[in-house]
Tab-separated table of C-alpha atoms and ligand atoms in Angstrom:
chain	number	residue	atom	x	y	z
I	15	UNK	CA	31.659	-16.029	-1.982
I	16	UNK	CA	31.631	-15.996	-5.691
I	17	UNK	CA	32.847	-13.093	-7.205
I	18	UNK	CA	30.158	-13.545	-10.386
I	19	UNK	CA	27.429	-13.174	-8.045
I	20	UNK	CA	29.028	-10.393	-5.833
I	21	UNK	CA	29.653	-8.126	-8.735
I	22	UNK	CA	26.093	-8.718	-9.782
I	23	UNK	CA	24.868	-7.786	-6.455
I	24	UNK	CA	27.231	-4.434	-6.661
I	25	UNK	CA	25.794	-3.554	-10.254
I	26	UNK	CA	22.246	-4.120	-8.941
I	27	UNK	CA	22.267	-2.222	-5.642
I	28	UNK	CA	23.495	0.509	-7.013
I	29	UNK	CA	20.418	0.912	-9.224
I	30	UNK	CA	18.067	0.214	-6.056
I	31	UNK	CA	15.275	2.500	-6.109
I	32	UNK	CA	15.042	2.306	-9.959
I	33	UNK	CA	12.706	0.201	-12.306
I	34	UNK	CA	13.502	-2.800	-13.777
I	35	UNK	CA	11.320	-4.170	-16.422
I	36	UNK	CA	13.435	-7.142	-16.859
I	37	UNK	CA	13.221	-8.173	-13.906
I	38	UNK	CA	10.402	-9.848	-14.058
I	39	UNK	CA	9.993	-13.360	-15.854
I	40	UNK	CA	7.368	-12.182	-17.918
I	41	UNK	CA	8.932	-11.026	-21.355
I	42	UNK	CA	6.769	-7.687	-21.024
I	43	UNK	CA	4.050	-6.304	-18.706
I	44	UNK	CA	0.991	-8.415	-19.052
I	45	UNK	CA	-2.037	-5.653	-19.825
I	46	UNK	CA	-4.319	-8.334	-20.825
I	47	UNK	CA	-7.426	-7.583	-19.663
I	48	UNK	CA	-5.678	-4.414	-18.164
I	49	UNK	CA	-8.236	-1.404	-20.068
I	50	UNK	CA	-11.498	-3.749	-19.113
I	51	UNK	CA	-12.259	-4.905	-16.001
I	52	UNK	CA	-13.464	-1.546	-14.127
I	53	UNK	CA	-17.097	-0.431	-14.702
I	54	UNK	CA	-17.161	1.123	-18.172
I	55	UNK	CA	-20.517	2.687	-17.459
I	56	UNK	CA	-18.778	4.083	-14.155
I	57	UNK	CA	-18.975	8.216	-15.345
I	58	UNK	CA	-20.584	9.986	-12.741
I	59	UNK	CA	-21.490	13.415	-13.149
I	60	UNK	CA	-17.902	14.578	-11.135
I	61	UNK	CA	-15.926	13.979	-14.060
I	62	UNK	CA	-15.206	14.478	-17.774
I	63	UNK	CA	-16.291	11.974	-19.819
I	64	UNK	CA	-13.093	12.913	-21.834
I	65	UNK	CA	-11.022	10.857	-19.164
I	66	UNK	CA	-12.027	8.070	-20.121
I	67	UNK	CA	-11.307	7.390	-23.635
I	68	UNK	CA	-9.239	4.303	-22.728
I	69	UNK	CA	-12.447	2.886	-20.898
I	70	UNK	CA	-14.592	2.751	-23.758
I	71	UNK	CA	-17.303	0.268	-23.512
I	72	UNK	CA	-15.838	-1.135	-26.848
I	73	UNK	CA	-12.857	-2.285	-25.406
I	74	UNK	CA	-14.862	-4.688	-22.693
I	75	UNK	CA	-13.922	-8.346	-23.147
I	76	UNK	CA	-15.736	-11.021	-20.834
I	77	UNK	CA	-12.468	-11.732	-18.432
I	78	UNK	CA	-13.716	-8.482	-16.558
I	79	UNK	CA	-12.337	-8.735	-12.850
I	80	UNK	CA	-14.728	-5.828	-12.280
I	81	UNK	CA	-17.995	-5.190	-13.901
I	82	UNK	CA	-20.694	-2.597	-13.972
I	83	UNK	CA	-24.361	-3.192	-12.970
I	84	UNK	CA	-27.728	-0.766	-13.317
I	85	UNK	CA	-27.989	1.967	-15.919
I	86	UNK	CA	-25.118	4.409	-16.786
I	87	UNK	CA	-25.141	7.637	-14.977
I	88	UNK	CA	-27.342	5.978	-12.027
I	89	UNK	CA	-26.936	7.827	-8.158
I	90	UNK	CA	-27.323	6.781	-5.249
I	91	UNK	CA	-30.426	8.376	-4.288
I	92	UNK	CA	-30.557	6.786	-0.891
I	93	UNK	CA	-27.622	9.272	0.546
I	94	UNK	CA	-26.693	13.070	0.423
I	95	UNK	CA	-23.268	13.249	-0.152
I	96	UNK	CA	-21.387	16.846	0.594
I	97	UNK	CA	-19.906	16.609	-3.165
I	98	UNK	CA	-18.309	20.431	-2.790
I	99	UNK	CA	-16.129	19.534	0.662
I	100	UNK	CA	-12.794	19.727	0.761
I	101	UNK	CA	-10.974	16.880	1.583
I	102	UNK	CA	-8.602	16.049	-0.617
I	103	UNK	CA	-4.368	15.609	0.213
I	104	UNK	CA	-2.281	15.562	-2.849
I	105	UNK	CA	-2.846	12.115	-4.440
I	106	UNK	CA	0.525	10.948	-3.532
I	107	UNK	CA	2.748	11.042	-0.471
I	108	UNK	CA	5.260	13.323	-1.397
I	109	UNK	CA	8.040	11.443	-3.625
I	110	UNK	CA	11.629	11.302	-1.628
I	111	UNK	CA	13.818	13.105	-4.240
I	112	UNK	CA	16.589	11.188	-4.640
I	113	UNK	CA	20.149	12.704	-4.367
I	114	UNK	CA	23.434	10.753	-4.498
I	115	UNK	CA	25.375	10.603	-1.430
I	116	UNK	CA	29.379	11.185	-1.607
I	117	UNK	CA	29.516	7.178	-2.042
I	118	UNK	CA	26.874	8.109	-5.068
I	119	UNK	CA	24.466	5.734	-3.772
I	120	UNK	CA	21.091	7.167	-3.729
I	121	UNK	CA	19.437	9.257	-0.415
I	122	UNK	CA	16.158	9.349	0.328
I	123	UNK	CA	15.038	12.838	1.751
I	124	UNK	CA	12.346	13.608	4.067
I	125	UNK	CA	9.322	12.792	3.447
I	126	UNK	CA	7.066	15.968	3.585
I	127	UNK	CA	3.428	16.804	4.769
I	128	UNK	CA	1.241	17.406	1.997
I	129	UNK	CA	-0.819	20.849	2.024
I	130	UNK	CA	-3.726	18.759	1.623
I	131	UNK	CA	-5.938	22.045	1.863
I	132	UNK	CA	-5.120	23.641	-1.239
I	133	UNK	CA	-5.129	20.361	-3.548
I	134	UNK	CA	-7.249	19.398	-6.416
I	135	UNK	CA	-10.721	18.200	-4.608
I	136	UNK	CA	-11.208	14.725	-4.331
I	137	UNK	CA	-14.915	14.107	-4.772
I	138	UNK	CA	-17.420	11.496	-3.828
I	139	UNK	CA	-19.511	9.625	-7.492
I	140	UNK	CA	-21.634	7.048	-5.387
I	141	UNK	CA	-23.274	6.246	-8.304
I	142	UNK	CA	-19.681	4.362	-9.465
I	143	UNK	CA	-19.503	2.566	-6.074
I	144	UNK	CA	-23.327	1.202	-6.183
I	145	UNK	CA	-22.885	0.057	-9.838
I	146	UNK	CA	-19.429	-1.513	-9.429
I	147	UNK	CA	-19.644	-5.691	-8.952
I	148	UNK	CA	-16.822	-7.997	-8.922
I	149	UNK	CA	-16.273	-11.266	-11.069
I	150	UNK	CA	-15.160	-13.617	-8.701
I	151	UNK	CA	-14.102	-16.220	-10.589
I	152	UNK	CA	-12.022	-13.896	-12.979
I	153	UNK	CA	-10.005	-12.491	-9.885
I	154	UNK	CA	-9.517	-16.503	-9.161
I	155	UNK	CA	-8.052	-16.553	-13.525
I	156	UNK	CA	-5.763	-13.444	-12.983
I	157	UNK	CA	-4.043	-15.094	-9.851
I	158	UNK	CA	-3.224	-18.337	-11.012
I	159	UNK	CA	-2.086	-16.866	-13.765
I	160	UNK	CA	-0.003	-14.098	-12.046
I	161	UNK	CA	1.002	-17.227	-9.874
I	162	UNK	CA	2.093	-19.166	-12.609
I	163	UNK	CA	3.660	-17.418	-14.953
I	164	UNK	CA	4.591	-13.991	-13.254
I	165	UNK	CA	7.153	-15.085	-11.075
I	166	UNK	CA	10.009	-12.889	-10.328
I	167	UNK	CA	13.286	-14.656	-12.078
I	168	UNK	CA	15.463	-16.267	-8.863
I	169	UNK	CA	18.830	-14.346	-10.510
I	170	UNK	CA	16.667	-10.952	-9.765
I	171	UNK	CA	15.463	-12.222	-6.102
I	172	UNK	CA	18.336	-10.669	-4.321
I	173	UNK	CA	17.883	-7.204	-5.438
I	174	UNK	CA	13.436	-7.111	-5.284
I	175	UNK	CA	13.929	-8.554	-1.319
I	176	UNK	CA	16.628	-5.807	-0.461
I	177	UNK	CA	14.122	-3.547	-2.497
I	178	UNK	CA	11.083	-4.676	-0.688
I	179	UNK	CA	12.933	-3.288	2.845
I	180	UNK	CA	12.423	0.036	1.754
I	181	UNK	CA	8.668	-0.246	1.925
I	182	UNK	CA	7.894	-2.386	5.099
I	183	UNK	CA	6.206	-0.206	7.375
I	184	UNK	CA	8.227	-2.248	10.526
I	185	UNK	CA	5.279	-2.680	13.218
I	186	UNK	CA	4.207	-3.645	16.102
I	187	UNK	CA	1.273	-3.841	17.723
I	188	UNK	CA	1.113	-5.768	20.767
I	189	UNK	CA	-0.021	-4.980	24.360
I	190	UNK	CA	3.163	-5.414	26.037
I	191	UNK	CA	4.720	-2.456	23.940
I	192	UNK	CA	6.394	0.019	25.749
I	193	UNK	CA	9.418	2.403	25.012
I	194	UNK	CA	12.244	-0.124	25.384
I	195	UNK	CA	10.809	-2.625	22.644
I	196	UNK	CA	9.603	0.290	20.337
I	197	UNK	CA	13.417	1.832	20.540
I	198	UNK	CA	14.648	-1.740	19.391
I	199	UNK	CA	12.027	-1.339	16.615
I	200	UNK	CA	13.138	1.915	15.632
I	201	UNK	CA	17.020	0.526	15.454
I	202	UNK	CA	16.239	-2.276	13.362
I	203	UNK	CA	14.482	0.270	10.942
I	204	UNK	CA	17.470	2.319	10.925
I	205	UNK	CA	19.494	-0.837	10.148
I	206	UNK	CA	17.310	-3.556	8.645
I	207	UNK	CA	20.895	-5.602	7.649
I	208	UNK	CA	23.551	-5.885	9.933
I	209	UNK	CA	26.693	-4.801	9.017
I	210	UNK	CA	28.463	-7.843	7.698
I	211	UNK	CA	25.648	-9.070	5.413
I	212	UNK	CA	25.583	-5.115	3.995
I	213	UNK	CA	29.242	-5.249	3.282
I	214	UNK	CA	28.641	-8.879	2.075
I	215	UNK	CA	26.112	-7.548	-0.466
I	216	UNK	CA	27.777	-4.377	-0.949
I	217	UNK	CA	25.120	-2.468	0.601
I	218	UNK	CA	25.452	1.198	2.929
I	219	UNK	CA	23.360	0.165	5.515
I	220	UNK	CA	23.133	3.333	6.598
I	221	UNK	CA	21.241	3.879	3.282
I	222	UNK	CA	18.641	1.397	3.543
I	223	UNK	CA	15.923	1.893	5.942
I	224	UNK	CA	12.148	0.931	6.129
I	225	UNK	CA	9.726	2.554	4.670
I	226	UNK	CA	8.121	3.648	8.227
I	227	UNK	CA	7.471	2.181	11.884
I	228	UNK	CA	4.184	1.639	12.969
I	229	UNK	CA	2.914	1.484	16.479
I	230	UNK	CA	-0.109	2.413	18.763
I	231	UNK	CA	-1.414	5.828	19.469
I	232	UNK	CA	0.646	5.768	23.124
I	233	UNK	CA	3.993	4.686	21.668
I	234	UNK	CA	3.913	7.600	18.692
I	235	UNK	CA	6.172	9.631	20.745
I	236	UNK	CA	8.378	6.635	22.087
I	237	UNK	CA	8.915	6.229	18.186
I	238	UNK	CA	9.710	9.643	17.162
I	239	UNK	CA	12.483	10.110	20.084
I	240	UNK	CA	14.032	6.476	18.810
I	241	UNK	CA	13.945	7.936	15.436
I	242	UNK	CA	15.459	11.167	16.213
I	243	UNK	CA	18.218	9.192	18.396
I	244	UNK	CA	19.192	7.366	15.556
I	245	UNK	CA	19.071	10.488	13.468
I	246	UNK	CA	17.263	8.780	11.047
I	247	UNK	CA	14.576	10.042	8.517
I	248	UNK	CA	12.036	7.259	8.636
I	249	UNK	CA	8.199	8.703	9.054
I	250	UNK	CA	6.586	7.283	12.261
I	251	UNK	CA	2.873	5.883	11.487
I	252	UNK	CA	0.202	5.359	14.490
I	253	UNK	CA	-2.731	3.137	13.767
I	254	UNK	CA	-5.828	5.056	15.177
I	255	UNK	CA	-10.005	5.073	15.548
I	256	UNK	CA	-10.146	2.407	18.156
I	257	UNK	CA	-7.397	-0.136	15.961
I	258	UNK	CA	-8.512	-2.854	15.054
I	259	UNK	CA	-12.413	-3.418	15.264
I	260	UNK	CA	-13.196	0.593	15.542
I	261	UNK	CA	-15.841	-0.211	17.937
I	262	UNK	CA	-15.822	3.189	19.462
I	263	UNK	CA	-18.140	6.613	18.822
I	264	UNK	CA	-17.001	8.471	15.945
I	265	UNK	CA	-15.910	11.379	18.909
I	266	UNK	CA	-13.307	9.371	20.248
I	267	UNK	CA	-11.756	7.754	16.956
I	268	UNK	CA	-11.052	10.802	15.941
I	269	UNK	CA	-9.772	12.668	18.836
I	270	UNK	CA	-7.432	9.457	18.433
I	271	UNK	CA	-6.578	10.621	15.324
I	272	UNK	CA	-5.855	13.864	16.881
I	273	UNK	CA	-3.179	12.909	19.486
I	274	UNK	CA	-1.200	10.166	17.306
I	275	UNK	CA	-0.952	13.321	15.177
I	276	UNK	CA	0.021	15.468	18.106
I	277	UNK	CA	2.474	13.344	19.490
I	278	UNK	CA	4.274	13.372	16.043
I	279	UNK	CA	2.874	10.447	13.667
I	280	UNK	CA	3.408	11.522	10.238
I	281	UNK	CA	0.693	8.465	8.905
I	282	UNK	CA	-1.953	7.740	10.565
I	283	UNK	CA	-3.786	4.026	9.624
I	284	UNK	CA	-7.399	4.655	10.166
I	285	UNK	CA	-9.716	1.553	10.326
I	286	UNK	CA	-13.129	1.864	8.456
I	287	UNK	CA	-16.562	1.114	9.895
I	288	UNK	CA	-17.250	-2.285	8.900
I	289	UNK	CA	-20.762	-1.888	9.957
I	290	UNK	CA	-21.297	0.954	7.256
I	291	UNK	CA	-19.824	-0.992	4.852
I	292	UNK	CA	-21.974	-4.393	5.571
I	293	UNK	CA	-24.838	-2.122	5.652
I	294	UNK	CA	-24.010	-0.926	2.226
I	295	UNK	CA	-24.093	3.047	3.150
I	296	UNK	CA	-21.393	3.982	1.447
I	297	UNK	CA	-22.099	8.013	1.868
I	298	UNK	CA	-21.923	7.194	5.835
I	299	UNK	CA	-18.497	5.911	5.204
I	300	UNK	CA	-17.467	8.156	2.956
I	301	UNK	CA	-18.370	10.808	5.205
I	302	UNK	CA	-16.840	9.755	7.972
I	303	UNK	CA	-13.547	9.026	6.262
I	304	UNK	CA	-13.618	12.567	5.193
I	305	UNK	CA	-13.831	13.717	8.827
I	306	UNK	CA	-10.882	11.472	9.224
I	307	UNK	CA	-8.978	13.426	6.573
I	308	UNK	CA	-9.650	16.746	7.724
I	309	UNK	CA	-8.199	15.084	11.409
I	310	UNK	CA	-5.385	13.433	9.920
I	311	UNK	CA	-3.927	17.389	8.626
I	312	UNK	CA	-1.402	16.943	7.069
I	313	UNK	CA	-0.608	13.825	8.197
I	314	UNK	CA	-1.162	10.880	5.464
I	315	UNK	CA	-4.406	8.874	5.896
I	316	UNK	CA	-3.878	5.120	5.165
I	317	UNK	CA	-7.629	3.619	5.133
I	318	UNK	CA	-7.366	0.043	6.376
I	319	UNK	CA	-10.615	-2.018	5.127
I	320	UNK	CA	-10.424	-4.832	7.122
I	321	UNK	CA	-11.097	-6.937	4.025
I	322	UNK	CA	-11.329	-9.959	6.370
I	323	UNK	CA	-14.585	-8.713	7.664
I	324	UNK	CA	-16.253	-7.385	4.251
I	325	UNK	CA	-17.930	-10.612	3.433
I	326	UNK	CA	-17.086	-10.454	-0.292
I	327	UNK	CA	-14.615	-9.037	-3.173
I	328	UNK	CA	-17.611	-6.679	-4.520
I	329	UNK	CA	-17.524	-5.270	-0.886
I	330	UNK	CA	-14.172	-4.744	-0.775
I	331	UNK	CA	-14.083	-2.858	-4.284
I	332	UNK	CA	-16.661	-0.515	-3.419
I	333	UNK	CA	-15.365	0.026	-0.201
I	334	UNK	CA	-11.833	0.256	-1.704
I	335	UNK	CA	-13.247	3.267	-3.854
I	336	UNK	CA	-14.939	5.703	-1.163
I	337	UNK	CA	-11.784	5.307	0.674
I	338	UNK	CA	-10.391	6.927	-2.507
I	339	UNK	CA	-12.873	9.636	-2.641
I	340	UNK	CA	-12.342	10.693	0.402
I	341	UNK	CA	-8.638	11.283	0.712
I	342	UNK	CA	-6.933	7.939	1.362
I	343	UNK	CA	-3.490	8.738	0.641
I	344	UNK	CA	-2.921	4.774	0.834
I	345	UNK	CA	-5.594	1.598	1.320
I	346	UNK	CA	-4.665	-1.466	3.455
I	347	UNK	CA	-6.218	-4.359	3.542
I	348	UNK	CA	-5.872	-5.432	6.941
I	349	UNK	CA	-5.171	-4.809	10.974
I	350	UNK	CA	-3.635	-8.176	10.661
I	351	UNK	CA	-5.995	-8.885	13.715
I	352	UNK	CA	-8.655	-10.492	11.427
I	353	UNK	CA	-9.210	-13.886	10.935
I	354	UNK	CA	-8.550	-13.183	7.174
I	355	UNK	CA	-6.050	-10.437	6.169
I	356	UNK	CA	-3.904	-9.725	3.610
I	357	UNK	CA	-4.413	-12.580	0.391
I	358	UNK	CA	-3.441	-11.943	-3.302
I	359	UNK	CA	-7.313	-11.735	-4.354
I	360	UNK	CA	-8.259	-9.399	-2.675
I	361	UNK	CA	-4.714	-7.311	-3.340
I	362	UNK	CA	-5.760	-7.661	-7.263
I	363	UNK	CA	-9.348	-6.205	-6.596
I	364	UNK	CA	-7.900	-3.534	-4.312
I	365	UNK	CA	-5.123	-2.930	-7.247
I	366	UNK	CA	-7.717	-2.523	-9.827
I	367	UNK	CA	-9.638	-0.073	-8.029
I	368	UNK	CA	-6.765	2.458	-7.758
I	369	UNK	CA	-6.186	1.568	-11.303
I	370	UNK	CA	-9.284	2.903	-12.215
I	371	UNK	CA	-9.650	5.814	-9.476
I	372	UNK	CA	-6.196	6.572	-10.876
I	373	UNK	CA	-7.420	6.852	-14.650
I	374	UNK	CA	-10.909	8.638	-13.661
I	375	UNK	CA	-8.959	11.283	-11.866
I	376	UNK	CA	-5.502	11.315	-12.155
I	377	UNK	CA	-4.932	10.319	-8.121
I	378	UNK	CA	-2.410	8.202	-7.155
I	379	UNK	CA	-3.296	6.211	-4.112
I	380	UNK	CA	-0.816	3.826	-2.669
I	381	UNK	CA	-1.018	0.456	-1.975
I	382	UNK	CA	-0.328	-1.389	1.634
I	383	UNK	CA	-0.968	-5.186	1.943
I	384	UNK	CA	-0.432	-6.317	5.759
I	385	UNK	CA	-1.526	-9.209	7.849
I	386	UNK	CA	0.639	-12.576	7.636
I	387	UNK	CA	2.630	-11.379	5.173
I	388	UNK	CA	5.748	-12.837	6.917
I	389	UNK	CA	8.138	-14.313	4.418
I	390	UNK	CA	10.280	-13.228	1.276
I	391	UNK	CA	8.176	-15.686	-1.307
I	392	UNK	CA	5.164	-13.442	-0.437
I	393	UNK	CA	6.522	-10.403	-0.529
I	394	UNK	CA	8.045	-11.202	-4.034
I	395	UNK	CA	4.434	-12.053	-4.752
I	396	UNK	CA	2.994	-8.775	-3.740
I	397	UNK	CA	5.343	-6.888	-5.387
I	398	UNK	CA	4.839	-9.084	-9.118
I	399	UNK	CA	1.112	-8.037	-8.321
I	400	UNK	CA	1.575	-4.650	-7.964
I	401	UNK	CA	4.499	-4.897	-11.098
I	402	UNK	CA	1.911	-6.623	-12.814
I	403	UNK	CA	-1.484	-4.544	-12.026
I	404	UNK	CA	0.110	-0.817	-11.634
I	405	UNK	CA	3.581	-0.490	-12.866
I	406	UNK	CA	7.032	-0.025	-11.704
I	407	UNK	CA	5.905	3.239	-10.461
I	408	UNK	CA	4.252	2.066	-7.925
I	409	UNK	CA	6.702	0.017	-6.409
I	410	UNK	CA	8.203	2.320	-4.346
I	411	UNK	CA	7.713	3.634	-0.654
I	412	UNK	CA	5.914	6.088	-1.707
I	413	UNK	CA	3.040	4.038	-2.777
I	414	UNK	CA	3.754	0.831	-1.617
I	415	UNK	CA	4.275	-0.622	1.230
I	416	UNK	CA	3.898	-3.747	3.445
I	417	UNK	CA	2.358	-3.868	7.191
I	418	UNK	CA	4.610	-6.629	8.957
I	419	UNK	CA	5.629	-7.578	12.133
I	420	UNK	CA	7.762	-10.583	11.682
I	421	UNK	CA	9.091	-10.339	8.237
I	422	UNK	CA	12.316	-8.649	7.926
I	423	UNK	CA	14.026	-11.147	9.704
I	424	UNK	CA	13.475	-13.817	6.756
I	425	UNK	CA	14.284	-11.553	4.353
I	426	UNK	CA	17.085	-10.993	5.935
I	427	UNK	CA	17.901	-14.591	6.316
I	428	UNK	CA	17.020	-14.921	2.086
I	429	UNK	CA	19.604	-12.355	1.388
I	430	UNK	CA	22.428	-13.844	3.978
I	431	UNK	CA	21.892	-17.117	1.790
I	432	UNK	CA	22.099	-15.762	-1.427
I	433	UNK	CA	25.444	-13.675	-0.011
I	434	UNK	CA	26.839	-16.546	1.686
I	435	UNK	CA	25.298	-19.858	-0.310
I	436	UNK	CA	24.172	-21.234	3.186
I	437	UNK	CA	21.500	-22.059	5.525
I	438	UNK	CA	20.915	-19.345	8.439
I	439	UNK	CA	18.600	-20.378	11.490
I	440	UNK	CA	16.482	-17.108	12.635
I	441	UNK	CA	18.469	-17.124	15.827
I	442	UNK	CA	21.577	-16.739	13.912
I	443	UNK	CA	20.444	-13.297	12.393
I	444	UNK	CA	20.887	-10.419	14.819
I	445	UNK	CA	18.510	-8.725	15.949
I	446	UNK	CA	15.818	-11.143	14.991
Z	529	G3H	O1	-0.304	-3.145	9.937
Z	529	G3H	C1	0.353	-4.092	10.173
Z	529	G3H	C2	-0.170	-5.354	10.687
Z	529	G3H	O2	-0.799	-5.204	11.904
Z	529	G3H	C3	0.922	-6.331	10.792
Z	529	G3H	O3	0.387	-7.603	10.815
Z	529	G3H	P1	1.349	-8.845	11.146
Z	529	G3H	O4	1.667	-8.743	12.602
Z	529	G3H	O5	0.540	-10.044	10.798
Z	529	G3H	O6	2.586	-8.735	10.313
């Protein structure tokens, strides 16, 4: 193996877990059209109008990915919305403090509940949601471009892919899953490289992990005893209210939520009510997601919009917003059971929402593409988008992370190659 390239490997694993900004191809952080493209006009009464100084209507240019319709300061006068609940959890899941392990590489800690009772409120400005409307053909601009010129540099490859593993929440979701295949699961989250590609790329496996496994409601507790067998501190998620469609009474999704949190899920990945959405009553949704906070506890809520199913981009903006409002510690886009799932338009529309609930309020919501996402070129994509659109802070598990259920293995097999200079069949990867 070439000793050039292993000594770069060394130098950049040991900074895993920290930013980059060279690492992109891009000579700096492209912010073009970065202050814009969220509704200017968007300042309900729920907030200062202070906050907003960077969103001055001024500063609009026409490449808006997101623009504002209807008169400033409009409501929604269609739908009471209980403005004074509570039903916030902190706007971030709690950052892993990292600590240096006696080989100094860095150690993620547990991931703690959030004592989403007693945090800042998170409150509902329909008014924002009804005005919002999305410029489809500027979303098509910003992609090509991100596309084009964006790309991660092939020298940095290596180190985003190993980077990536950290925030796949490693699923599955089939109806054949029972303990045995969910223990295998929970392994190869424990140990996403085998040994001899770790000591080829210089990496304590023991280190690495995913950023969470995700299974069915039934197979929560399955999970948490792998977990705990391995001794391993990697949170256990449980998709809930009737995953995928959510064609059940509101009742029963969340008693759902209930026992996934019960039997020891620690993220629960709530699907939203498409029909609410279609239907355009937002308050409906946002109420019910905020019933689906207070079930979650303290438990983090990842609201999956089913953007597949949301007919078009404005859709998924607005709906990408009252998931916000009401406690969404993360948005997803997909089950990965729609026809449509995760695609980098819709990611961008779904990244500049946060951007912008971020800057109104000073929330953090994180970010989790899934559906297809299956191989390392589209991972690096996601992560130049979210690079791109929210920063290097975002980039890690706690805010980012990608569904999959058949993509570690090819990252796996990217990484052997770039170790070993050859060609690796999936079959020759263990574990695959
Ligand atoms: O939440 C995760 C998705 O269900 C995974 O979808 P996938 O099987 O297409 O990777």
């Amino acid at each position: 193996m070439c000793s050039r390239f292993m000594s770069y490997l060394e130098k950049r694993f040991a900074c895993l877990g920290k930013n980059g900004d060279e690492d992109c191809s891009s000579d700096e952080r492209s912010d073009n059209n970065d202050d814009n493209c969220e509704s200017s006009q968007s300042h309900g009464d729920s907030y200062q109008e202070d906050s907003f100084k960077s969103y001055s209507e001024e500063e609009s240019s026409g490449e808006d990915v997101v623009e504002s319709t209807g008169r400033r300061g409009s409501r929604n006068s269609n739908y009471e919305v209980n403005r004074s609940t509570t039903i916030g959890s902190t706007n971030t899941i709690a950052k892993p403090e990292a600590s240096k392990s006696a080989d100094g590489q860095s150690k993620r800690t547990p991931t703690k509940g959030n004592n989403w009772k007693d945090v800042k409120l998170r409150v509902a400005d329909l008014g924002w949601v009804n005005r919002s409307c999305v410029n489809d053909q500027a979303v098509k601009g910003r992609i090509q471009d991100l596309l084009s010129s964006r790309l991660i540099h092939a020298d940095h490859q290596a180190e985003w892919l190993a980077r990536s593993i950290q925030c796949i929440d490693l699923t599955t979701l089939a109806g054949d899953d029972c303990p045995s295949n969910v223990a295998r699961l929970c392994s190869k989250a424990a140990n996403p490289l085998s040994d001899n590609l770790a000591d080829a790329l210089h990496i304590k496996c023991g280190k690495l992990t995913t950023g969470a496994v995700c299974v069915y409601p039934a197979r929560v507790a399955d999970a948490c005893i792998g977990i705990e067998r391995l001794g391993a501190n990697i949170p256990v998620a449980s998709v809930a209210t009737g995953f995928p469609t959510g064609q059940t009474s509101l009742k029963i999704r969340l008693e759902e939520i209930e026992f996934a949190v019960q039997s020891g899920a620690k993220e629960i990945d709530i699907v939203i009510n498409r029909e609410l959405a279609l239907a355009q009553k937002w308050g409906e949704l946002y109420n019910e997601l905020v019933m689906m906070r207070q079930a979650c506890g303290e438990s983090h809520m990842k609201s999956i919009l089913a953007v597949g199913e949301l007919c078009n981009l404005t859709n998924v903006y607005k709906a990408s917003l009252v998931a916000m409002m009401a406690g969404s510690d993360f948005i997803k886009t997909s089950t990965g059971k729609e026809t449509v799932n995760a695609t980098l338009p819709i990611g961008l529309v779904m990244c500049r929402a946060i951007r912008a609930y971020n800057r109104k309020t000073g929330f953090k919501v994180g970010f989790k593409p899934a559906g297809g996402i299956r191989t390392s070129k589209d991972v690096l994509q996601w992560m130049t988008l979210m690079k791109e659109e929210l920063g290097d802070d975002y980039l890690t598990p706690e805010l980012f992370r990608i569904g999959a259920s058949a993509l570690l293995n090819d990252i796996e097999r990217n990484l052997a190659s770039h170790a070993d200079g050859g060609y690796f069949l999936a079959e020759e990867m263990p574990m695959a």
